[in-house]
Coordinates of C-alpha atoms in Angstrom, one line a residue:
M304 CA -69.7 12.8 13.7
P305 CA -70.3 14.3 17.2
G306 CA -69.0 12.5 20.5
V307 CA -65.8 11.4 19.4
D308 CA -62.3 12.5 21.4
V309 CA -59.4 13.6 19.7
S310 CA -56.1 14.1 21.4
F311 CA -53.9 17.0 20.1
S312 CA -50.2 18.1 21.2
I313 CA -48.1 19.9 19.5
T314 CA -45.1 18.2 18.0
S315 CA -42.2 20.9 16.9
G316 CA -42.1 24.9 18.1
G317 CA -42.7 24.8 21.1
G318 CA -45.8 26.6 22.8
Q319 CA -49.3 25.3 24.5
I320 CA -52.5 24.3 23.6
Q321 CA -55.3 25.2 26.1
Y322 CA -56.6 21.7 25.8
A323 CA -55.6 18.3 24.5
Q324 CA -58.3 16.9 25.1
A325 CA -61.4 17.2 23.3
R326 CA -65.1 15.6 22.4
T327 CA -66.8 16.3 18.5
D328 CA -69.8 18.0 18.9
A329 CA -73.5 17.9 17.9
A330 CA -71.0 18.7 13.8
G331 CA -69.1 17.1 14.1
R332 CA -66.2 19.8 15.4
A333 CA -63.3 19.9 18.0
S334 CA -61.3 22.6 18.7
S335 CA -58.0 23.1 20.9
G336 CA -58.8 26.1 22.2
N337 CA -56.0 28.9 21.7
W338 CA -52.8 27.5 20.0
R339 CA -50.4 30.0 22.4
L340 CA -46.5 29.8 19.7
G341 CA -43.7 29.4 20.2
V342 CA -41.3 31.7 22.2
A343 CA -38.8 30.6 18.2
K344 CA -39.5 32.2 15.2
G345 CA -40.0 29.5 12.6
T346 CA -42.2 26.7 11.9
N347 CA -45.1 24.7 14.9
R348 CA -46.9 22.1 14.4
L349 CA -50.0 20.4 16.2
A350 CA -51.3 17.5 15.5
A351 CA -54.8 16.3 16.0
S352 CA -55.7 13.0 16.8
V353 CA -58.1 9.9 16.9
A354 CA -58.2 6.1 17.3
G355 CA -57.3 4.4 14.6
L356 CA -57.1 7.4 11.9
P357 CA -54.4 9.1 10.9
A358 CA -53.2 12.5 12.8
V359 CA -54.1 15.7 10.6
Q360 CA -51.1 17.9 11.1
F361 CA -51.3 21.7 11.6
T362 CA -48.9 24.1 10.9
A363 CA -47.3 27.7 11.5
Q364 CA -45.7 30.4 11.1
G365 CA -44.2 32.8 13.7
A366 CA -42.9 35.6 11.9
N367 CA -42.5 38.6 13.0
V368 CA -44.2 41.5 10.5
S369 CA -43.9 45.3 9.9
P370 CA -46.3 47.1 7.6
A371 CA -42.6 49.0 7.3
V372 CA -40.6 46.2 5.2
A373 CA -41.4 43.8 3.1
T374 CA -38.7 41.0 2.4
T375 CA -39.2 38.4 0.8
V376 CA -37.0 35.3 0.0
L377 CA -35.9 34.3 -3.2
Q378 CA -33.6 31.3 -2.7
P379 CA -33.7 29.0 -1.6
A380 CA -37.3 27.8 -2.5
S381 CA -40.7 26.5 0.2
G382 CA -38.6 23.0 0.8
Q383 CA -36.0 22.9 -0.7
T384 CA -33.5 20.4 -0.2
T385 CA -29.9 21.2 -0.1
G386 CA -26.0 20.0 1.5
D387 CA -24.3 21.5 4.0
S388 CA -23.7 24.4 2.0
Y389 CA -26.2 26.9 0.3
Q390 CA -26.7 30.5 -1.1
I391 CA -29.7 32.6 0.5
V392 CA -31.1 35.6 -2.1
A393 CA -33.7 37.8 -0.6
Q394 CA -35.2 41.1 -1.4
V395 CA -36.7 44.1 0.7
S396 CA -38.1 47.4 1.2
A397 CA -38.5 49.7 3.6
S398 CA -39.8 53.4 4.1
Q399 CA -36.7 53.6 6.6
P400 CA -33.3 53.0 6.3
L401 CA -32.5 49.4 6.8
A402 CA -29.8 48.6 9.9
S403 CA -29.4 45.0 8.9
V404 CA -29.8 41.6 6.9
T405 CA -29.5 38.6 8.2
A406 CA -30.2 34.9 7.8
T407 CA -30.9 32.3 11.0
V408 CA -30.9 27.7 11.2
N409 CA -30.1 26.5 13.5
G410 CA -29.2 29.5 16.7
N411 CA -27.0 30.2 13.6
T412 CA -26.5 33.6 12.6
I413 CA -25.8 34.3 8.7
P414 CA -25.4 38.8 7.6
L415 CA -26.7 39.2 4.1
S416 CA -25.1 42.0 2.3
Y417 CA -26.7 44.3 -0.8
G418 CA -25.3 44.1 -4.1
S419 CA -25.1 42.1 -7.7
V420 CA -26.7 38.5 -7.8
G421 CA -26.6 36.6 -11.1
G422 CA -29.8 36.8 -13.1
I423 CA -31.6 38.5 -9.8
G424 CA -30.0 42.0 -10.0
L425 CA -29.7 44.3 -7.3
A426 CA -30.7 41.7 -3.3
W427 CA -29.4 40.6 -0.4
S428 CA -27.1 36.8 -0.2
G429 CA -25.0 35.1 1.1
T430 CA -24.5 31.7 1.7
G431 CA -25.3 30.0 4.6
S432 CA -23.4 27.1 6.3
L433 CA -25.4 23.7 7.6
A434 CA -22.6 21.3 7.6
G435 CA -22.5 20.0 10.7
L436 CA -27.3 19.5 11.7
P437 CA -28.6 16.8 11.2
A438 CA -30.2 15.7 8.5
G439 CA -34.4 16.8 8.2
E440 CA -36.3 19.8 8.1
L441 CA -34.7 23.0 9.5
D442 CA -35.9 26.8 8.7
L443 CA -35.1 29.3 6.9
V444 CA -35.4 32.6 8.5
V445 CA -35.2 36.0 6.6
T446 CA -34.8 39.4 9.2
A447 CA -34.6 42.8 7.9
T448 CA -35.2 45.3 10.8
D449 CA -34.5 49.0 10.5
T450 CA -33.3 52.2 11.9
A451 CA -36.8 52.7 13.2
S452 CA -36.9 48.8 14.7
N453 CA -39.1 48.1 12.7
V454 CA -38.5 44.5 11.7
T455 CA -40.4 42.1 9.3
D456 CA -39.0 37.7 9.3
A457 CA -39.2 35.5 6.1
V458 CA -39.6 32.3 7.0
V459 CA -38.7 29.1 4.6
P460 CA -38.2 25.8 5.2
I461 CA -35.8 23.5 3.8
V462 CA -34.5 20.1 3.9
H463 CA -31.1 19.7 5.3
Q464 CA -29.9 16.3 2.9
A465 CA -26.5 14.3 4.5
L466 CA -24.0 15.4 1.5
P467 CA -20.8 13.6 0.4
Q468 CA -17.5 16.2 2.8
I469 CA -14.4 16.2 -0.3
A470 CA -12.4 18.3 1.7
I471 CA -9.5 19.7 -0.7
S472 CA -5.6 20.4 0.1
A473 CA -4.5 21.6 -3.3
P474 CA -4.8 23.2 -5.6
L475 CA -6.3 26.7 -3.0
N476 CA -9.1 28.6 -4.8
E477 CA -7.5 31.6 -6.8
T478 CA -3.8 30.1 -7.5
V479 CA -2.3 31.0 -10.4
A480 CA -1.2 28.1 -12.6
P481 CA 1.9 27.7 -14.3
G482 CA 0.4 25.6 -17.2
S483 CA 0.0 22.2 -14.2
V484 CA -1.5 21.9 -11.3
R485 CA -1.2 19.5 -8.2
I486 CA -4.3 17.7 -7.0
V487 CA -4.8 16.2 -3.8
A488 CA -8.7 15.6 -2.7
R489 CA -10.3 13.3 -0.2
C490 CA -14.7 12.7 0.0
T491 CA -16.6 11.3 2.3
G492 CA -19.8 9.7 2.3
S493 CA -23.2 10.8 3.7
G494 CA -24.7 9.1 6.5
Q495 CA -23.0 5.1 6.6
S496 CA -22.3 5.4 2.6
S497 CA -19.5 5.8 0.9
C498 CA -18.2 7.9 -1.9
T499 CA -18.3 5.9 -4.8
S500 CA -16.4 8.2 -7.4
L501 CA -14.4 11.0 -6.7
T502 CA -14.2 14.0 -10.4
A503 CA -11.6 16.2 -10.8
M504 CA -13.5 18.7 -14.2
I505 CA -11.7 21.5 -15.9
E506 CA -14.8 24.1 -17.1
G507 CA -17.7 21.0 -16.2
S508 CA -16.7 18.8 -18.9
T509 CA -13.1 18.4 -19.7
V510 CA -12.4 15.1 -16.4
V511 CA -8.8 15.8 -16.1
A512 CA -8.4 13.4 -12.9
R513 CA -10.5 10.6 -11.1
G514 CA -10.2 7.8 -8.1
I515 CA -13.2 6.6 -5.5
D516 CA -12.5 8.6 -2.7
F517 CA -9.2 10.2 -3.3
I518 CA -7.2 12.4 -5.8
S519 CA -3.1 12.5 -6.1
A520 CA -2.3 13.6 -9.7
D521 CA -1.4 16.3 -12.1
A522 CA -3.6 17.0 -13.8
D523 CA -2.4 18.9 -18.1
L524 CA -3.4 23.2 -18.0
S525 CA -1.4 23.6 -20.8
A526 CA -4.6 23.8 -23.1
Y527 CA -6.2 27.0 -21.1
L528 CA -2.9 28.8 -20.7
G529 CA -4.3 32.8 -20.4
R530 CA -7.6 31.5 -18.8
K531 CA -9.2 31.8 -16.1
V532 CA -11.0 28.2 -15.5
Q533 CA -12.7 26.7 -12.7
L534 CA -11.5 23.2 -11.7
T535 CA -14.5 20.6 -10.3
L536 CA -14.5 17.9 -7.8
Y537 CA -17.2 16.7 -8.0
S538 CA -18.4 13.0 -6.1
V539 CA -21.1 10.4 -6.1
D540 CA -22.0 7.8 -2.7
A541 CA -23.4 4.7 -2.5
A542 CA -26.2 6.2 -1.4
G543 CA -27.2 8.5 -4.8
N544 CA -26.1 11.6 -3.5
Q545 CA -23.7 14.2 -5.1
T546 CA -22.3 17.0 -4.1
N547 CA -19.6 19.9 -6.2
V548 CA -16.9 22.3 -5.2
D549 CA -15.2 24.6 -6.7
R550 CA -11.8 26.5 -7.1
T551 CA -11.0 29.3 -9.6
L552 CA -6.7 28.8 -11.1
Y553 CA -5.0 31.1 -13.7
V554 CA -3.4 29.4 -16.1
E555 CA -0.1 32.2 -16.5
D556 CA 3.8 30.5 -16.7
S557 CA 5.9 34.0 -18.2
Q558 CA 8.9 33.6 -16.9
R559 CA 8.7 37.4 -17.2
L560 CA 6.3 37.3 -14.1
Q561 CA 8.2 37.5 -10.8
Q562 CA 6.3 36.7 -7.6
V563 CA 7.2 38.7 -4.6
A564 CA 4.6 37.0 -3.0
E565 CA 1.5 34.7 -2.2
V566 CA -0.9 35.3 0.2
A567 CA -4.8 33.7 1.7
G568 CA -6.5 35.5 -0.5
P569 CA -7.5 37.9 -4.0
A570 CA -4.5 40.8 -3.2
W571 CA -6.2 44.0 -4.5
D572 CA -3.3 46.4 -3.6
V573 CA 1.5 46.8 -2.9
L574 CA 2.7 49.5 -1.9
G575 CA 5.9 48.7 -0.5
S576 CA 6.6 45.5 0.9
R577 CA 3.3 45.7 2.1
V578 CA -0.1 43.4 0.1
L579 CA -3.2 43.8 0.9
Y580 CA -6.0 41.3 0.7
L581 CA -9.2 39.7 0.5
D582 CA -9.9 36.6 2.9
P583 CA -12.7 34.9 2.2
L584 CA -12.1 32.0 3.9
A585 CA -11.5 33.6 8.0
A586 CA -15.0 33.0 10.0
L587 CA -16.2 36.3 9.0
P588 CA -14.1 37.8 5.3
T589 CA -11.5 39.7 6.6
L590 CA -9.3 42.7 4.9
A591 CA -5.4 42.2 5.6
V592 CA -1.5 43.8 5.4
L593 CA 1.4 41.6 5.4
D594 CA 4.7 42.4 5.3
V595 CA 6.7 40.6 2.3
A596 CA 9.9 41.5 4.2
T597 CA 9.1 41.2 8.1
G598 CA 6.6 38.6 7.4
G599 CA 4.2 40.2 10.3
L600 CA 0.4 40.8 9.3
V601 CA -2.6 43.1 10.5
A602 CA -6.1 42.1 10.7
V603 CA -7.6 45.5 9.0
D604 CA -11.3 44.5 9.2
S605 CA -14.2 42.1 8.9
S606 CA -17.0 42.0 7.9
P607 CA -19.8 40.6 5.1
D608 CA -19.6 43.5 3.8
L609 CA -15.9 43.3 2.5
V610 CA -17.4 41.1 -0.4
G611 CA -19.9 40.6 -3.2
S612 CA -21.0 43.6 -6.1
Y613 CA -19.0 46.3 -3.8
G614 CA -16.3 44.5 -2.5
G615 CA -13.4 46.8 -3.4
P616 CA -11.2 48.4 -4.9
G617 CA -8.9 48.7 -2.0
Y618 CA -6.3 51.3 -1.8
L619 CA -2.6 51.2 0.2
T620 CA -1.5 54.5 1.8
R621 CA 1.7 55.4 3.5
S622 CA -0.4 56.0 6.9
G623 CA -2.0 52.7 6.2
A624 CA -5.6 51.9 3.4
L625 CA -8.5 52.8 1.8
Y626 CA -11.8 50.8 0.5
V627 CA -14.8 50.5 0.0
K628 CA -17.6 47.3 1.2
G629 CA -20.7 47.6 1.4
S630 CA -23.3 49.1 3.4
V631 CA -26.5 48.1 4.7
G632 CA -28.4 51.6 5.1
G633 CA -31.2 52.5 2.2
P634 CA -33.9 52.0 0.7
T635 CA -31.1 51.8 -1.7
P636 CA -28.1 50.8 0.0
R637 CA -24.8 51.3 -1.6
P638 CA -20.8 51.5 -0.9
M639 CA -19.6 52.5 1.8
L640 CA -15.3 53.9 1.9
T641 CA -13.6 53.4 4.9
E642 CA -10.4 54.6 6.1
W643 CA -7.9 52.4 8.0
R644 CA -5.7 55.0 9.6
A645 CA -2.9 54.7 12.5
G646 CA -4.3 51.4 13.1
S647 CA -8.4 52.8 13.5
L648 CA -11.4 52.5 11.7
T649 CA -13.2 55.0 10.6
D650 CA -15.4 55.3 7.5
L651 CA -15.9 57.9 5.7
G652 CA -19.7 57.5 4.5
Q653 CA -21.6 56.6 1.3
I654 CA -20.0 57.4 -1.7
A655 CA -22.1 57.6 -4.9
G656 CA -20.5 54.5 -6.3
S657 CA -17.3 52.4 -6.7
N658 CA -15.7 54.4 -9.8
S659 CA -16.1 57.6 -7.6
L660 CA -13.3 57.0 -5.6
S661 CA -9.4 57.6 -7.4
V662 CA -6.5 57.0 -5.8
A663 CA -2.7 58.4 -6.7
G664 CA -0.7 58.4 -3.7
D665 CA -1.6 60.8 -1.0
W666 CA -4.3 61.6 -2.3
A667 CA -7.7 60.1 -3.2
V668 CA -11.2 61.7 -4.5
Y669 CA -14.5 60.0 -3.8
S670 CA -18.2 61.6 -4.5
S671 CA -20.4 61.0 -2.2
A672 CA -24.1 59.7 -1.8
S673 CA -26.3 61.7 0.6
P674 CA -25.8 64.8 0.5
A675 CA -24.2 65.0 -3.3
G676 CA -20.7 66.3 -3.6
L677 CA -16.7 65.7 -4.5
W678 CA -14.5 65.6 -2.0
A679 CA -10.7 65.5 -2.1
R680 CA -9.0 63.6 1.1
D681 CA -5.3 64.4 2.3
L682 CA -4.2 60.5 3.1
L683 CA -1.0 61.3 4.9
N684 CA -3.0 63.6 7.1
G685 CA -6.5 62.6 7.3
V686 CA -8.9 65.9 6.5
S687 CA -11.6 65.5 3.7
T688 CA -12.4 68.5 1.6
L689 CA -15.7 69.3 -0.6
Q690 CA -14.3 70.5 -4.1
T691 CA -17.1 70.2 -5.9
T692 CA -21.0 69.3 -5.6
V693 CA -21.2 69.7 -9.7
A694 CA -19.4 67.2 -10.5
G695 CA -20.0 64.1 -12.5
N696 CA -21.0 60.9 -9.3
T697 CA -17.7 58.5 -11.3
Q698 CA -15.0 58.2 -12.7
N699 CA -13.6 61.9 -11.7
A700 CA -9.3 61.5 -10.9
V701 CA -6.3 63.1 -8.7
A702 CA -3.6 63.4 -9.7
A703 CA 0.1 63.1 -7.2
N704 CA -0.1 66.8 -6.4
G705 CA -3.0 67.3 -5.1
D706 CA -5.3 68.3 -8.3
V707 CA -8.9 66.8 -9.0
V708 CA -9.3 66.5 -12.6
Y709 CA -13.5 66.6 -13.2
W710 CA -16.3 66.8 -16.0
T711 CA -19.5 68.9 -14.9
A712 CA -23.4 67.0 -14.7
G713 CA -25.3 69.2 -17.3
S714 CA -26.7 71.1 -14.3
G715 CA -26.8 75.2 -14.3
G716 CA -26.0 75.0 -17.8
L717 CA -22.3 74.7 -17.1
G718 CA -23.1 71.2 -19.6
Y719 CA -20.3 68.7 -20.0
N720 CA -16.9 69.9 -19.3
I721 CA -13.4 69.4 -17.8
H722 CA -12.5 71.4 -14.3
R723 CA -9.2 70.9 -12.7
R724 CA -8.1 72.2 -9.3
R725 CA -4.5 72.8 -7.8
G726 CA -4.2 74.6 -5.0
G727 CA -7.7 76.0 -4.3
L728 CA -8.6 77.7 -7.7
D729 CA -11.4 76.4 -10.4
Q730 CA -10.8 76.2 -14.3
A731 CA -13.1 75.1 -16.7
L732 CA -10.7 73.1 -19.1
T733 CA -12.7 72.7 -21.3
N734 CA -16.2 75.2 -22.1
D735 CA -18.9 73.3 -25.1
A736 CA -22.5 73.8 -25.1
A737 CA -24.4 70.6 -23.8
V738 CA -26.4 71.0 -26.5
S739 CA -23.1 70.3 -28.7
L740 CA -20.5 68.2 -27.3
W741 CA -19.9 66.2 -23.9
N742 CA -16.5 66.0 -22.0
V743 CA -16.4 63.6 -19.8
Y744 CA -14.8 61.2 -17.7
P745 CA -11.4 62.2 -16.8
L746 CA -7.5 61.8 -15.9
T747 CA -4.9 63.3 -14.8
D748 CA -0.9 63.0 -14.0
G749 CA -0.8 67.3 -12.3
N750 CA 0.0 68.7 -16.2
G751 CA -2.7 67.7 -18.4
A752 CA -6.2 66.0 -18.4
V753 CA -7.5 62.8 -21.1
Y754 CA -11.1 63.0 -21.7
R755 CA -13.2 61.4 -23.9
K756 CA -15.5 63.9 -25.9
S757 CA -18.3 62.6 -27.6
T758 CA -21.8 64.3 -29.4
P759 CA -24.5 64.2 -27.5
C760 CA -26.7 61.3 -25.7
C761 CA -28.4 60.0 -26.4
S762 CA -28.5 57.9 -29.9
N763 CA -25.7 58.0 -32.5
Q764 CA -23.0 59.3 -30.2
T765 CA -19.8 59.7 -32.1
Y766 CA -16.6 59.5 -29.0
S767 CA -13.3 60.6 -29.1
I768 CA -10.4 60.9 -27.3
V769 CA -8.7 64.3 -26.5
Y770 CA -5.9 66.1 -24.0
H771 CA -6.0 69.3 -22.7
D772 CA -2.6 70.8 -21.3
G773 CA -4.2 73.5 -19.0
T774 CA -3.4 75.4 -21.9
A775 CA -5.5 74.4 -24.9
E776 CA -7.2 71.0 -26.0
S777 CA -5.1 68.5 -29.3
L778 CA -7.0 65.4 -30.6
L779 CA -5.8 62.1 -29.8
A780 CA -8.2 59.5 -31.1
N781 CA -10.1 61.0 -34.5
A782 CA -14.0 60.6 -33.2
G783 CA -15.7 56.8 -34.1
T784 CA -19.4 55.1 -32.0
T785 CA -17.3 52.6 -29.4
Q786 CA -16.4 54.1 -25.8
P787 CA -13.6 55.2 -25.1
Q788 CA -13.3 54.4 -21.4
P789 CA -10.3 55.7 -18.9
G790 CA -7.7 53.3 -18.0
T791 CA -8.4 50.7 -20.9
D792 CA -8.2 52.5 -23.6
Y793 CA -6.1 55.9 -22.7
A794 CA -4.3 56.4 -20.2
I795 CA -1.4 59.6 -18.7
A796 CA 1.7 59.5 -16.8
N797 CA 4.3 62.4 -16.2
G798 CA 3.5 63.7 -19.0
H799 CA 2.6 61.1 -22.1
V800 CA 0.0 59.5 -22.5
A801 CA -1.7 55.9 -23.8
Y802 CA -3.8 55.9 -25.5
V803 CA -6.8 53.5 -28.6
A804 CA -7.0 54.8 -31.8
R805 CA -8.1 53.1 -35.5
D806 CA -5.9 52.3 -38.0
L807 CA -5.9 52.2 -41.5
N808 CA -7.7 49.8 -41.3
Q809 CA -10.0 50.5 -38.6
I810 CA -9.2 48.1 -35.8
G811 CA -8.2 49.9 -32.6
Q812 CA -4.3 50.1 -31.2
V813 CA -2.1 51.3 -28.7
W814 CA 0.1 54.5 -29.8
R815 CA 1.7 56.8 -27.1
R816 CA 1.7 60.5 -26.6
S817 CA 5.3 61.9 -25.7
A818 CA 6.6 65.2 -26.3
G819 CA 4.1 66.3 -28.8
V820 CA 4.7 63.4 -30.9
D821 CA 3.2 60.5 -31.0
Q822 CA 4.4 56.5 -31.8
Q823 CA 2.1 53.8 -32.7
L824 CA 2.7 51.2 -30.6
S825 CA 0.8 48.0 -31.6
S826 CA 0.2 46.7 -34.8
F827 CA -2.2 43.5 -33.8
P828 CA -5.0 41.8 -36.0
V829 CA -7.5 42.0 -33.9
A830 CA -8.0 45.0 -31.6
S831 CA -5.4 45.9 -28.1
T832 CA -6.5 47.6 -24.6
I833 CA -3.9 50.2 -22.4
D834 CA -3.4 47.9 -18.8
A835 CA -0.6 50.6 -16.9
I836 CA 1.3 52.9 -18.0
G837 CA 4.5 53.5 -16.3
P838 CA 5.6 57.9 -15.8
D839 CA 8.8 56.8 -18.3
G840 CA 6.5 56.3 -20.6
T841 CA 6.5 52.4 -20.9
V842 CA 3.1 50.9 -21.4
L843 CA 2.1 47.2 -20.9
L844 CA -0.7 46.8 -23.5
S845 CA -2.7 43.0 -24.1
Q846 CA -4.2 41.9 -27.2
V847 CA -7.4 40.8 -26.0
A848 CA -8.5 37.6 -28.5
S849 CA -4.5 36.1 -28.4
R850 CA -4.8 36.9 -24.2
K851 CA -1.3 38.2 -23.9
R852 CA 0.2 41.1 -22.6
Y853 CA 3.2 43.2 -24.7
R854 CA 4.9 45.8 -23.0
A855 CA 6.5 48.8 -24.7
R856 CA 9.7 50.8 -23.4
P857 CA 10.4 54.2 -24.9
G858 CA 12.5 53.5 -27.7
A859 CA 12.6 49.8 -27.3
A860 CA 11.1 46.8 -30.0
L861 CA 7.3 45.5 -28.7
E862 CA 7.8 42.6 -26.4
E863 CA 5.7 39.9 -24.6
I864 CA 6.0 39.4 -21.3
G865 CA 2.8 36.6 -20.5
T866 CA -0.8 36.5 -20.7
N867 CA -3.1 39.0 -20.2
L868 CA -4.3 38.4 -16.8
G869 CA -5.0 39.8 -13.5
Q870 CA -5.0 43.1 -13.0
V871 CA -1.8 45.6 -13.9
I872 CA -0.4 49.1 -11.7
Y873 CA 2.4 50.2 -11.3
R874 CA 3.1 50.8 -7.8
N875 CA 7.5 51.5 -6.3
G876 CA 8.9 51.7 -9.3
N877 CA 7.8 49.1 -10.2
F878 CA 4.9 47.5 -12.9
F879 CA 3.4 44.7 -10.4
V880 CA 0.2 41.9 -12.3
L881 CA -2.2 41.0 -9.3
M882 CA -3.4 38.1 -9.9
G883 CA -5.6 35.8 -7.2
R884 CA -3.6 35.2 -4.6
S885 CA -0.5 35.9 -6.4
V886 CA 1.7 39.4 -6.5
F887 CA 4.2 39.2 -9.7
K888 CA 6.7 41.9 -10.5
V889 CA 7.6 42.5 -14.1
R890 CA 10.9 41.4 -14.3
P891 CA 13.3 44.5 -15.7

């Protein structure tokens, strides 16, 4: 229709249009002329209206786009309705290393970290919060920037829906519950709607407490002894809006464990009276050290890269701490090794993987990513020394006396063999041809070495566990089709070796070799694994099927000490169990 007046107006995003009024031409067309978008990234809207008719909406996204960087948001989906908390997952490809990947909503920026995301694989991810923001449509902008300042934004409109809020006073996340747990929680409805139900469930199915908007009850967890379980608080308000909050609990009630510390997040290590732990609920995830003896607390590092698949491991040292966190650099990001020493942080560079770091006493070894090489670090003096460029990039080891053992990765005609470096000298402990046998993943105590020997990759392989005393090797476990893993299938300390070997019924049992004598420590109807070994030959082992942990002291009968929850380490002349927020010492 010609000669019709049309009004144009910007309804969101700011910016400018050339004409606010226009009249249709002979073909019935009218234009606002140039539309300049607002300065903020995100959705811009322009309405065209004619008297007596619904307005027509035009939408444009304001974003940076560079051909050098591609950014795709996988979660949330465009137009997805979400509550106050939601997960952000993005994939980024770039021709240059990445400098940063962030997400922004309503001016609030969330750093994203690189790691494995369940069901997706490697991606950039983080948790966004819309708490305090109005209900309605918002823009999520994921921005990837490379080291050459190339920037690409991905804009995803999302809808914020006010949901019931659950405040949990108890239990705290990562809490150890001795057979029962006190639950104290309150629900606040969304908007003008009050809460109509509040339910506590274990593992998403078993209801342990109910209320309308408040729960204060003791929940019986005895049926879950030895399990890491999820407690879920689930609420509904009068408008039908639903929300839930999860807590991770460890159900352990052993009297053989003495709690020596409880910290604000997962415990990573203990040395002397100090505990290294990660506080994930700080403004930024924070690695901290608590001195149990004095109550002193020191923040080591704050970074979103401390969580996710590259968060940890971390070790306390006499001069500070050594730990692994995420790294932004790319195109394929790798974990970063960081040292906290005398109150200062030093990035030691990208490493090949978390399993490439090994620490013992005042020494550490790690594999650098690029250029590839195996390094030993003197943790007292803060000096790293290149050991070799031919080592495999994972599962090498160091002893407290500075001995380094490593396996060659098959290049340069060296095959897959075990080497020991002592006092600057390199000794090949094995010399098998790559076409016949592979030797990998050694552990050492500064005396001998224990490692995995197998037929070549990659079909119908058989594996055995072998000990080398520096002069000759001897077989510990006969060849089988299951791959032995360092730490759980073999371990070594002060001349004592613990290893898993099959019994007459072909069940994997834990054995110990001391002074050339082999002793079977477990005799279970199902397989058992090693937790740790001490310098006197004491072995802590677990039977996974029964969720129980045992102690095998030299000359003593096998004794049950609790469930197999948590990580066992030997420090300060004692075995410790790191279980969520708690540090336990195994009682004598």
